[in-house]
XYZ file of C-alpha atoms in Angstrom:
720
model
C 53.113 212.055 61.002
C 53.523 214.375 64.001
C 53.077 218.200 64.216
C 54.394 220.151 67.244
C 51.918 222.708 68.487
C 53.895 224.364 71.276
C 53.645 227.948 70.106
C 53.740 231.160 72.148
C 51.507 234.128 71.220
C 52.002 237.842 71.682
C 49.586 239.308 74.174
C 48.505 242.851 74.847
C 47.171 242.974 78.364
C 44.165 245.096 78.823
C 41.697 243.652 81.306
C 41.056 240.087 79.985
C 42.904 239.886 76.688
C 42.385 237.515 73.795
C 45.462 235.633 72.707
C 46.352 236.394 69.054
C 48.180 234.066 66.749
C 51.920 233.909 67.446
C 54.633 235.403 65.274
C 57.881 233.629 64.605
C 61.142 235.554 64.671
C 64.881 235.421 64.590
C 65.791 238.892 65.980
C 64.057 241.485 68.211
C 63.494 243.910 65.349
C 61.057 241.473 63.823
C 58.894 241.872 66.973
C 58.750 245.702 66.972
C 57.520 247.912 68.297
C 56.797 246.278 71.669
C 58.147 242.751 71.471
C 61.261 240.769 72.055
C 62.370 237.628 70.176
C 62.766 234.748 72.623
C 63.275 231.193 71.451
C 62.171 232.098 67.917
C 58.799 233.541 69.088
C 57.834 237.194 69.663
C 56.935 237.967 73.291
C 55.628 241.224 74.809
C 58.403 243.178 76.544
C 58.242 242.824 80.321
C 58.386 246.635 80.796
C 55.252 247.167 78.750
C 57.196 248.656 75.840
C 56.926 252.336 75.063
C 53.322 252.440 76.020
C 53.181 253.976 79.479
C 49.580 253.075 80.147
C 48.352 253.257 83.665
C 46.927 249.896 84.267
C 49.065 247.063 85.666
C 49.927 246.339 89.202
C 53.422 247.378 88.408
C 52.554 250.238 86.162
C 52.335 248.564 82.736
C 49.837 250.051 80.371
C 47.020 248.313 78.744
C 48.851 248.130 75.468
C 52.269 247.432 76.744
C 52.574 247.751 80.503
C 54.681 245.274 82.371
C 53.675 243.012 85.190
C 55.169 245.516 87.625
C 56.105 244.783 91.149
C 52.747 243.594 92.352
C 53.440 239.921 91.271
C 50.135 239.348 89.475
C 50.317 236.434 86.962
C 49.611 237.952 83.570
C 48.024 234.630 82.385
C 45.086 235.407 84.672
C 44.011 238.035 82.232
C 44.459 235.921 79.098
C 41.662 234.058 77.277
C 43.396 231.351 75.159
C 41.868 229.612 72.165
C 40.339 226.102 72.552
C 42.861 223.336 73.162
C 45.552 225.915 74.138
C 46.690 227.344 77.462
C 48.673 230.351 78.743
C 52.219 230.207 80.099
C 54.428 233.004 81.499
C 58.205 233.010 81.568
C 60.267 235.807 83.200
C 57.550 238.329 82.655
C 56.884 237.133 79.132
C 53.621 235.272 78.663
C 51.444 233.779 75.915
C 49.206 230.891 74.742
C 50.606 227.578 73.570
C 49.038 224.344 72.262
C 47.796 222.028 75.002
C 48.202 218.878 72.888
C 51.491 218.129 71.270
C 51.324 214.855 69.368
C 48.903 212.429 67.675
C 50.110 208.895 66.905
C 48.629 205.512 65.859
C 48.913 202.655 68.335
C 46.811 200.236 66.269
C 46.823 198.625 63.738
C 50.444 197.642 63.240
C 52.160 199.034 60.213
C 51.746 196.662 57.267
C 48.868 194.731 58.831
C 46.739 192.875 56.285
C 42.945 192.965 56.360
C 40.355 191.141 54.322
C 37.055 192.473 53.147
C 35.160 190.499 55.763
C 37.003 192.079 58.666
C 36.837 195.380 60.508
C 40.049 197.308 61.113
C 40.364 198.232 64.778
C 41.895 201.721 64.923
C 43.375 203.378 68.002
C 45.340 206.620 68.304
C 47.071 208.314 71.226
C 46.775 212.084 71.802
C 49.595 213.478 73.969
C 48.868 216.427 76.311
C 51.477 219.021 77.388
C 52.575 218.085 80.878
C 52.152 221.679 82.167
C 48.418 221.733 81.683
C 45.416 219.813 82.841
C 43.277 220.681 79.877
C 40.548 218.040 79.474
C 41.012 215.590 76.636
C 38.547 216.176 73.829
C 35.655 213.758 73.326
C 36.723 212.536 69.891
C 39.403 212.493 67.233
C 38.676 212.308 63.529
C 39.785 209.526 61.205
C 39.819 211.196 57.800
C 40.713 208.362 55.445
C 40.143 205.921 53.897
C 36.675 206.797 55.219
C 35.513 209.385 57.731
C 35.080 207.804 61.160
C 34.812 209.414 64.570
C 37.213 207.839 67.037
C 35.674 207.952 70.485
C 37.572 208.535 73.710
C 38.406 205.383 75.670
C 40.447 207.071 78.422
C 43.958 208.390 78.962
C 44.070 210.231 75.658
C 43.275 207.106 73.676
C 40.669 207.116 70.908
C 39.299 204.061 69.145
C 36.954 203.054 66.362
C 36.536 200.562 63.564
C 36.741 200.737 59.804
C 35.012 198.254 57.521
C 37.855 196.880 55.418
C 35.387 195.924 52.730
C 34.869 199.545 51.675
C 38.435 199.994 50.472
C 40.041 198.628 47.369
C 42.731 195.958 47.123
C 46.280 197.049 47.900
C 48.047 199.494 50.239
C 45.777 201.727 52.312
C 46.746 204.836 54.292
C 44.893 205.525 57.507
C 44.940 209.247 58.403
C 43.775 210.732 61.698
C 43.707 214.410 62.659
C 43.035 216.734 65.587
C 42.725 220.542 65.656
C 45.185 221.579 68.365
C 44.292 225.278 68.168
C 47.335 226.777 66.485
C 47.850 223.798 64.164
C 46.255 220.516 63.147
C 47.954 217.400 64.483
C 47.938 214.470 62.033
C 49.032 210.842 62.084
C 49.196 208.210 59.348
C 49.542 204.428 59.277
C 50.016 202.168 56.237
C 48.078 198.879 56.089
C 47.229 196.449 53.293
C 43.774 195.539 52.024
C 43.428 191.920 50.821
C 40.050 191.482 49.148
C 40.685 188.076 47.496
C 39.111 184.959 49.049
C 41.186 181.746 49.119
C 40.281 178.755 46.970
C 40.213 175.503 48.966
C 40.168 171.868 47.807
C 40.053 168.526 49.657
C 41.445 165.175 48.590
C 41.816 161.713 50.158
C 44.677 159.257 49.997
C 43.520 156.200 48.043
C 42.557 153.000 49.813
C 45.209 150.256 49.722
C 45.183 147.937 46.741
C 42.996 144.874 47.259
C 44.039 141.321 46.501
C 42.058 139.161 44.119
C 42.215 135.417 43.651
C 42.006 132.711 46.298
C 41.880 135.483 48.895
C 39.700 138.309 47.649
C 39.733 141.576 49.591
C 37.422 143.683 47.455
C 33.849 144.136 48.636
C 31.665 142.539 45.941
C 29.016 145.258 46.229
C 28.813 147.686 43.321
C 31.256 150.616 43.672
C 32.831 149.146 46.828
C 35.620 146.998 45.366
C 38.171 149.672 46.311
C 36.381 151.113 49.320
C 38.144 151.881 52.573
C 37.807 149.224 55.234
C 36.296 150.017 58.611
C 39.601 149.187 60.334
C 41.727 151.451 58.108
C 42.791 155.085 58.209
C 43.242 157.638 55.441
C 44.962 160.980 54.951
C 42.723 163.971 54.270
C 44.634 166.678 52.406
C 43.435 170.297 52.339
C 45.052 172.623 49.794
C 44.495 176.367 49.436
C 45.679 179.131 47.151
C 47.147 180.924 50.192
C 47.624 180.163 53.898
C 44.328 179.522 55.673
C 43.246 178.703 59.196
C 42.025 175.096 58.957
C 41.526 172.617 61.804
C 39.900 169.221 62.238
C 36.706 171.101 63.104
C 36.765 172.620 59.595
C 36.116 169.221 58.007
C 32.599 167.966 57.394
C 31.005 164.673 56.457
C 31.733 162.716 59.649
C 30.752 163.369 63.238
C 34.220 162.454 64.498
C 37.425 160.757 63.507
C 39.642 163.580 62.165
C 43.067 164.187 63.736
C 45.584 166.846 62.713
C 48.886 165.584 61.325
C 52.210 167.329 61.844
C 53.090 166.834 58.190
C 51.632 165.460 54.990
C 52.771 162.268 53.297
C 53.643 164.455 50.328
C 54.938 167.993 50.762
C 53.079 171.092 49.602
C 53.507 172.149 45.992
C 55.200 175.476 45.288
C 52.883 178.400 45.946
C 50.205 176.183 47.486
C 49.287 175.944 51.151
C 48.469 172.461 52.430
C 47.465 170.862 55.712
C 46.743 167.204 56.370
C 44.559 165.242 58.739
C 44.084 161.586 59.492
C 40.619 160.095 59.377
C 40.133 156.911 61.355
C 37.199 155.117 59.775
C 36.699 153.197 63.039
C 36.324 156.311 65.183
C 32.700 157.163 64.402
C 29.450 155.184 64.477
C 28.808 153.066 61.390
C 25.336 151.646 61.811
C 25.419 149.834 58.523
C 27.564 147.251 56.788
C 28.810 149.769 54.251
C 28.251 153.482 53.743
C 29.117 156.406 51.478
C 30.202 159.775 52.860
C 30.796 163.185 51.310
C 33.805 164.871 52.935
C 34.407 168.582 52.461
C 35.957 171.673 54.023
C 33.701 174.319 55.518
C 34.396 177.971 54.628
C 37.782 178.826 56.132
C 39.538 182.180 56.413
C 42.882 183.278 55.106
C 45.162 185.295 57.362
C 43.373 188.479 56.295
C 39.978 187.114 57.280
C 38.648 186.450 53.785
C 36.387 183.393 53.867
C 36.572 180.725 51.188
C 33.600 178.964 49.690
C 33.053 175.383 50.908
C 35.218 172.918 49.032
C 33.694 170.530 46.542
C 32.742 167.289 48.355
C 34.833 164.151 47.918
C 33.097 160.764 48.022
C 34.447 158.198 50.493
C 33.102 154.651 50.637
C 33.636 152.527 53.744
C 32.878 148.827 54.224
C 33.093 146.154 56.892
C 34.229 143.638 54.286
C 37.738 142.320 55.040
C 38.383 139.258 52.899
C 36.927 136.058 51.483
C 39.060 132.928 51.170
C 38.065 130.223 48.720
C 38.337 126.840 50.470
C 36.447 124.512 48.174
C 34.356 124.440 45.044
C 33.151 120.870 45.483
C 30.346 121.470 47.971
C 30.049 120.030 51.452
C 30.412 121.587 54.895
C 32.890 124.220 56.064
C 33.274 123.621 59.795
C 33.009 126.279 62.504
C 36.459 127.903 62.657
C 38.762 127.949 65.659
C 41.234 130.778 66.297
C 44.452 130.402 68.250
C 46.072 132.986 70.520
C 48.042 134.449 67.614
C 45.035 134.968 65.390
C 45.598 131.964 63.120
C 42.300 130.586 61.847
C 41.729 126.839 61.553
C 38.796 125.186 59.810
C 38.018 121.970 58.016
C 36.142 120.762 54.986
C 33.759 117.844 54.812
C 32.966 117.276 51.156
C 32.154 114.269 49.051
C 35.406 112.354 48.522
C 37.440 115.217 49.970
C 38.495 116.424 53.394
C 41.060 119.082 54.140
C 42.273 121.023 57.166
C 43.071 124.713 56.600
C 45.326 126.878 58.766
C 45.227 130.554 57.746
C 46.782 133.767 58.990
C 44.559 136.637 60.227
C 44.904 138.064 56.712
C 43.502 135.006 54.937
C 46.819 133.617 53.719
C 47.261 129.848 53.866
C 49.789 128.847 56.491
C 49.177 125.141 56.108
C 46.894 122.714 54.339
C 46.388 119.074 55.224
C 44.576 116.789 52.831
C 42.825 114.015 54.734
C 42.441 111.950 51.593
C 39.127 110.584 50.445
C 37.448 111.236 53.800
C 36.344 114.429 55.496
C 36.918 116.713 58.482
C 33.636 115.988 60.222
C 33.898 118.212 63.347
C 34.851 121.748 64.159
C 38.558 121.909 65.075
C 39.686 122.259 68.684
C 42.892 124.129 69.492
C 44.984 123.196 72.517
C 48.120 125.116 73.534
C 50.323 123.091 71.172
C 47.977 121.151 68.925
C 44.932 121.171 66.677
C 42.403 118.349 66.997
C 39.633 117.268 64.649
C 37.304 114.371 64.126
C 37.913 112.981 60.667
C 37.195 110.139 58.319
C 39.983 108.575 56.330
C 38.530 106.200 53.810
C 36.155 103.895 55.634
C 37.727 104.548 59.031
C 37.089 107.479 61.307
C 38.565 108.775 64.522
C 40.384 111.604 66.281
C 43.353 113.318 64.620
C 46.072 115.582 66.008
C 48.025 118.210 64.064
C 50.608 120.824 64.831
C 49.651 124.469 64.362
C 51.650 124.254 61.145
C 49.220 121.658 59.818
C 51.591 118.729 60.228
C 49.928 115.454 61.172
C 51.052 114.334 64.622
C 48.995 111.232 65.150
C 45.576 109.675 65.331
C 43.700 107.664 67.924
C 40.339 105.965 68.261
C 40.375 105.186 64.545
C 38.112 102.326 63.556
C 36.215 101.215 60.504
C 32.778 102.793 60.316
C 33.458 105.188 63.184
C 32.249 108.734 62.578
C 32.895 111.220 65.416
C 30.447 113.831 64.154
C 29.009 116.656 66.240
C 31.290 118.596 68.555
C 34.473 117.797 70.448
C 35.383 118.887 73.961
C 38.791 119.123 75.587
C 39.682 117.857 79.053
C 42.457 119.547 80.965
C 42.356 117.674 84.270
C 46.040 116.867 84.537
C 46.085 115.442 81.031
C 45.176 116.764 77.607
C 42.374 114.515 76.445
C 40.057 115.029 73.493
C 36.516 113.765 73.979
C 33.859 112.900 71.450
C 30.768 110.799 70.943
C 30.430 108.983 67.648
C 27.166 108.704 65.788
C 27.047 105.091 66.980
C 27.002 106.374 70.576
C 30.620 105.529 71.466
C 31.995 107.882 74.122
C 35.665 108.444 73.271
C 38.632 109.981 75.017
C 41.711 110.388 72.866
C 44.905 110.385 74.950
C 47.421 111.384 72.303
C 50.376 111.541 74.671
C 50.060 107.792 75.169
C 48.420 107.042 71.816
C 45.559 105.578 73.790
C 41.823 105.592 73.130
C 39.408 105.186 76.009
C 35.991 104.079 74.818
C 32.684 103.566 76.554
C 29.751 101.874 74.907
C 29.131 98.945 72.622
C 31.975 98.005 70.325
C 29.886 97.866 67.173
C 26.417 99.391 67.473
C 24.673 100.443 64.295
C 25.239 103.963 63.036
C 22.335 106.268 63.835
C 23.351 109.350 61.897
C 23.090 111.320 65.121
C 25.401 114.210 65.867
C 26.276 114.461 69.543
C 27.014 117.789 71.207
C 29.608 117.676 73.998
C 30.868 120.004 76.745
C 33.273 119.237 79.572
C 34.675 120.429 82.868
C 37.377 118.775 84.913
C 37.107 115.123 83.850
C 33.308 115.218 83.428
C 31.715 115.051 79.999
C 28.134 116.070 79.142
C 26.678 114.998 75.816
C 23.312 115.111 74.083
C 22.043 113.837 70.771
C 20.646 115.858 67.915
C 18.250 113.076 66.994
C 17.061 111.913 70.397
C 15.991 113.504 73.655
C 18.752 112.165 75.915
C 21.207 114.232 77.968
C 24.006 112.246 79.630
C 26.941 112.788 81.977
C 30.019 110.579 82.333
C 33.322 110.869 84.180
C 36.763 109.804 82.983
C 38.578 108.393 85.993
C 41.805 106.380 86.208
C 41.832 105.975 82.444
C 38.277 104.644 82.220
C 34.793 105.971 81.648
C 32.117 105.279 84.217
C 30.218 102.089 83.549
C 26.782 103.664 83.980
C 26.498 107.271 82.775
C 23.797 109.464 84.289
C 21.164 110.171 81.656
C 17.794 111.800 81.426
C 15.414 112.873 78.746
C 14.929 116.403 77.459
C 11.983 117.785 75.513
C 14.267 118.674 72.610
C 16.701 117.216 70.141
C 19.800 119.125 71.166
C 21.606 121.425 68.700
C 24.129 122.716 71.221
C 25.123 122.702 74.895
C 26.515 125.260 77.341
C 28.059 124.759 80.770
C 28.280 127.526 83.363
C 28.575 127.468 87.124
C 26.647 124.443 88.353
C 24.305 124.452 85.338
C 24.282 122.589 82.050
C 21.962 123.991 79.389
C 20.985 123.078 75.882
C 18.961 124.318 72.962
C 17.232 122.667 70.062
C 13.862 121.534 68.866
C 11.476 118.806 67.968
C 8.582 118.540 65.553
C 6.435 121.062 67.454
C 8.681 122.478 70.151
C 11.848 124.479 70.413
C 13.763 126.529 72.914
C 16.255 125.969 75.700
C 16.481 123.880 78.838
C 18.722 123.872 81.917
C 19.534 121.446 84.735
C 21.719 121.296 87.796
C 24.950 119.912 86.350
C 26.007 117.965 89.431
C 22.558 116.597 90.224
C 20.468 113.772 88.917
C 19.681 115.590 85.640
C 15.986 115.153 86.456
C 14.697 118.529 87.631
C 14.753 120.406 84.351
C 13.595 123.947 83.528
C 12.301 124.624 80.010
C 11.775 127.819 78.010
C 9.416 128.691 76.491
C 6.473 126.637 77.624
C 4.245 125.068 75.010
C 4.543 124.989 71.248
C 7.341 127.071 69.739
C 9.703 127.233 66.800
C 12.674 124.817 66.818
C 15.684 126.561 68.325
C 19.369 126.688 67.544
C 22.601 126.639 69.545
C 22.469 128.873 72.642
C 25.144 131.102 74.116
C 25.153 132.486 77.656
C 25.704 136.184 78.317
C 25.463 138.177 81.535
C 27.274 136.559 84.461
C 27.386 133.113 86.012
C 25.271 134.443 88.881
C 22.778 136.145 86.542
C 22.966 134.298 83.215
C 20.916 135.025 80.101
C 20.641 132.454 77.324
C 20.534 133.886 73.790
C 19.535 131.751 70.817
C 17.904 131.886 67.412
C 15.130 129.773 65.968
C 13.629 128.457 62.777
C 11.505 131.593 62.368
C 14.532 133.920 62.328
C 13.902 135.271 65.828
C 16.736 135.998 68.245
C 15.614 135.427 71.838
C 16.886 136.170 75.351
C 15.852 134.054 78.339
C 17.183 134.837 81.821
C 17.853 131.906 84.117
C 17.887 131.558 87.897
C 19.849 128.489 88.963
C 18.227 125.852 91.128
C 17.070 122.265 91.176
C 15.053 122.974 89.172
C 15.894 126.545 88.180
C 13.538 128.994 86.505
C 13.512 130.861 83.204
C 12.051 134.292 82.479
C 11.523 136.279 79.300
C 14.391 138.752 78.785
C 13.487 140.161 75.370
C 13.813 139.262 71.716
C 14.933 140.879 68.484
C 12.561 143.546 67.251
C 13.568 142.774 63.650
C 13.783 139.163 62.536
C 16.503 137.645 60.424
C 15.609 136.797 56.849
C 15.963 133.057 57.360
C 16.277 130.437 60.101
C 18.944 131.264 62.678
C 20.118 127.970 64.155
C 23.881 128.494 64.440
C 25.252 130.010 67.640
C 25.312 133.791 68.064
C 28.561 135.465 69.173
C 28.932 138.008 71.989
C 31.485 140.763 71.411
C 33.628 142.411 74.065
C 31.445 145.538 73.888
C 28.209 143.582 74.403
C 27.165 143.518 70.743
C 25.518 140.262 69.655
C 26.276 138.972 66.148
C 24.316 136.272 64.385
C 24.202 134.679 60.932
C 21.105 133.165 59.372
C 20.947 130.063 57.211
C 20.814 132.103 53.993
C 23.981 134.046 54.815
C 22.480 137.223 56.241
C 24.718 138.739 58.933
C 23.267 140.871 61.737
C 24.569 142.955 64.647
C 22.277 143.713 67.605
C 22.511 145.685 70.790
C 22.870 143.501 73.870
C 19.182 143.747 74.742
C 18.241 142.909 71.107
C 16.085 146.039 70.926
C 18.065 147.530 68.041
C 19.591 145.985 64.961
C 22.800 147.936 64.387
C 23.600 146.766 60.870
C 22.937 144.016 58.340
C 24.819 142.273 55.565
C 21.835 141.324 53.423
C 21.199 137.824 52.166
C 22.793 137.213 48.782
C 26.305 138.480 49.475
C 27.672 135.267 50.971
C 26.468 131.691 50.584
C 24.311 129.678 52.936
C 25.619 129.008 56.455
C 25.094 125.909 58.607
C 28.016 126.173 61.067
C 28.773 128.810 63.689
C 31.010 131.901 63.417
C 34.018 132.935 65.527
C 35.207 136.359 66.701
C 38.789 137.537 67.230
C 40.556 140.749 68.134
C 42.398 142.859 65.607
C 45.931 141.669 64.987
C 49.194 143.529 64.535
C 50.907 140.631 62.856
C 50.076 137.894 65.352
C 49.824 140.207 68.386
C 46.475 141.392 69.725
C 45.717 145.011 68.854
C 43.063 146.182 71.279
C 42.934 149.652 69.724
C 41.255 148.482 66.519
C 37.992 146.733 65.536
C 37.759 142.957 65.691
C 37.081 140.342 63.022
C 34.074 138.033 62.682
C 34.839 134.790 60.814
C 31.888 133.221 58.983
C 32.091 129.801 57.305
C 29.811 129.394 54.291
C 29.130 125.835 53.259
C 26.921 127.169 50.489
C 29.764 128.681 48.473
C 32.852 127.094 50.082
C 34.350 130.299 51.490
C 35.534 131.561 54.842
C 34.619 135.225 55.246
C 36.250 137.843 57.462
C 34.018 140.755 58.474
C 35.152 143.820 60.432
C 33.073 144.444 63.544
C 33.272 147.145 66.187
C 33.709 144.696 69.070
C 37.368 144.374 69.989
C 37.271 140.625 70.113
C 35.188 138.052 71.921
C 33.643 138.803 75.306
C 36.117 137.827 77.999
C 33.592 137.903 80.845
C 30.418 136.150 79.666
C 29.910 132.565 80.867
C 29.574 131.068 77.354
C 29.924 133.773 74.643
C 30.029 131.588 71.495
C 29.812 128.122 70.005
C 31.800 125.775 72.288
C 32.488 128.794 74.540
C 35.882 130.057 73.328
C 37.652 130.679 70.031
C 39.609 127.477 70.520
C 36.290 125.531 70.580
C 37.327 123.689 73.760
C 33.753 123.365 75.032
C 35.194 123.697 78.524
C 34.799 126.635 80.968
C 38.048 125.639 82.700
C 40.046 127.283 79.893
C 40.577 131.081 79.926
C 38.917 133.382 77.404
C 41.550 136.114 77.221
C 43.511 134.939 74.176
C 40.935 136.442 71.811
C 39.469 139.157 74.025
C 40.320 142.734 74.888
C 39.449 144.445 78.182
């Protein structure tokens, strides 16, 4: 509301004259006896009226004399009221208001304010352009509460009103200023919203889990329908009115929330909703499974009213992926191999039963081959087009070839009583040849392209029950026995093995071998010793380095981390320790202590650890406990306690995540664990995005194809 204060006042000039209140008029007679009506206001006549006093410079009297001919400004003799000033016009003169208008510039009309906010008020006082009267120091805000608005310059006045002191509904702000002859006022309508929003949070349910031969539900109590570590979920926030909610408004996780442009389901009528995606893989999970309470912090509606925190919602997250039932008849589940498309291949060696399994990354059977009354007695090896195993078929044993669809494609080196136990290694020196050493000590090379078997050794030595470990490079094979202390090297040349292999003794019965650079290394134990050893691979196999010195616990299968130039052997032992030993190559080389696990496994750890692409080391003990360690073994990151899966006597494998059969390097990887104790293959979600692609020998038989040969690349199951 605006009030004009430009008002002229009648003046009687006598010395310095006070300016009386003005009189409005329509005709001169209303201004008698001495005035004239000009512009609706009575002015003193220029000739001084009928007075005749003697004073003015031009002869006007004190009570009515005109300005006369002397040219003196009559306003010099006028004392105007505060906030007014004198003007003269054609001899007429008087006081008028110096300030003409008061108006709100803030807040906007209709603005809404909550009880937790202050209303910022600003008004503008307009001064008559003909005067330089100083702006006053303050303007009054009269309602809804009395507040002094202080000057901020240029006729602007500002202050704040606590919106919490007014009641719900429309509110009128009223400001005023005494302009001398009248009071200038201004009003502005706003709205007071005193009601806080009510906020709730909900989560989209986890996908349904399969049961049966492939079981996806975590067997732990309350985790059967938990979210998996590699999954995402929608977090839905609903409120009774629009609120300001962001990913930072959500609590319960340190990270992982991302705003979504829309919700999977639209908002209900009269309800505000906003949705976020939570990536369960985007925050640290230093446990196998965990429970979280997700909630919304207090958030404000558009008026600034803050809600209470939402009620928490429980979210359970697990690393469990699936368990596939392979057998219920007992026996051994072999160390799995994984091809470049994520298909998992393993075999069963059970009494009167042997089968080869080919499964998708999701645990579904792609193929199954029944070997008859025999057994799959080695871990499978995957070549670019084939799967190889050592198997027994009735009383005969040998090397078998399958397609990746599980179709039998041939067999070589099959003979009565032959048992190619232990590990296989693959040559790729111009020909695809599968190598093995039988428990009788036969050194075999299966040349499937020509259906030929190249054998070295006696034709019919007695079976020893020994399992030979083999690794290869070029056309050279290294092999060592698990029941004797011999390490040997032989070369396949022109379709024949060398007549006299190079052999030497080791202090250990070998559980596993590794080959890196110019070094061959092994790990194992004897009655009172255990650890690792290393020799110059292209030398005489005489100058050996051993670690540790003296009596120690029998050791398991080693892997090699670090680099070829600065390798570190990592292995477990009968006591449940996990140990690092750095090696400097030479003839002989030297070992040095490089640390060990601060927390032991529950049981003996004799299978090979696995090195993930992020440097995490995973290991499984004989009782089925699963452990993740930092690369230096100083910290155990998480544990799957003993009792969840059955006993384990063969080594795990590690693959990337899969989008169908394509590598997905944006998601967590999968650790495959064979349990001979309960006949299952388990898939566990790990944070490593696949197998290390840079370590010299990151797992059992080096790569996920179990080639046992450093000539083959690692990238098929690794992410950068």
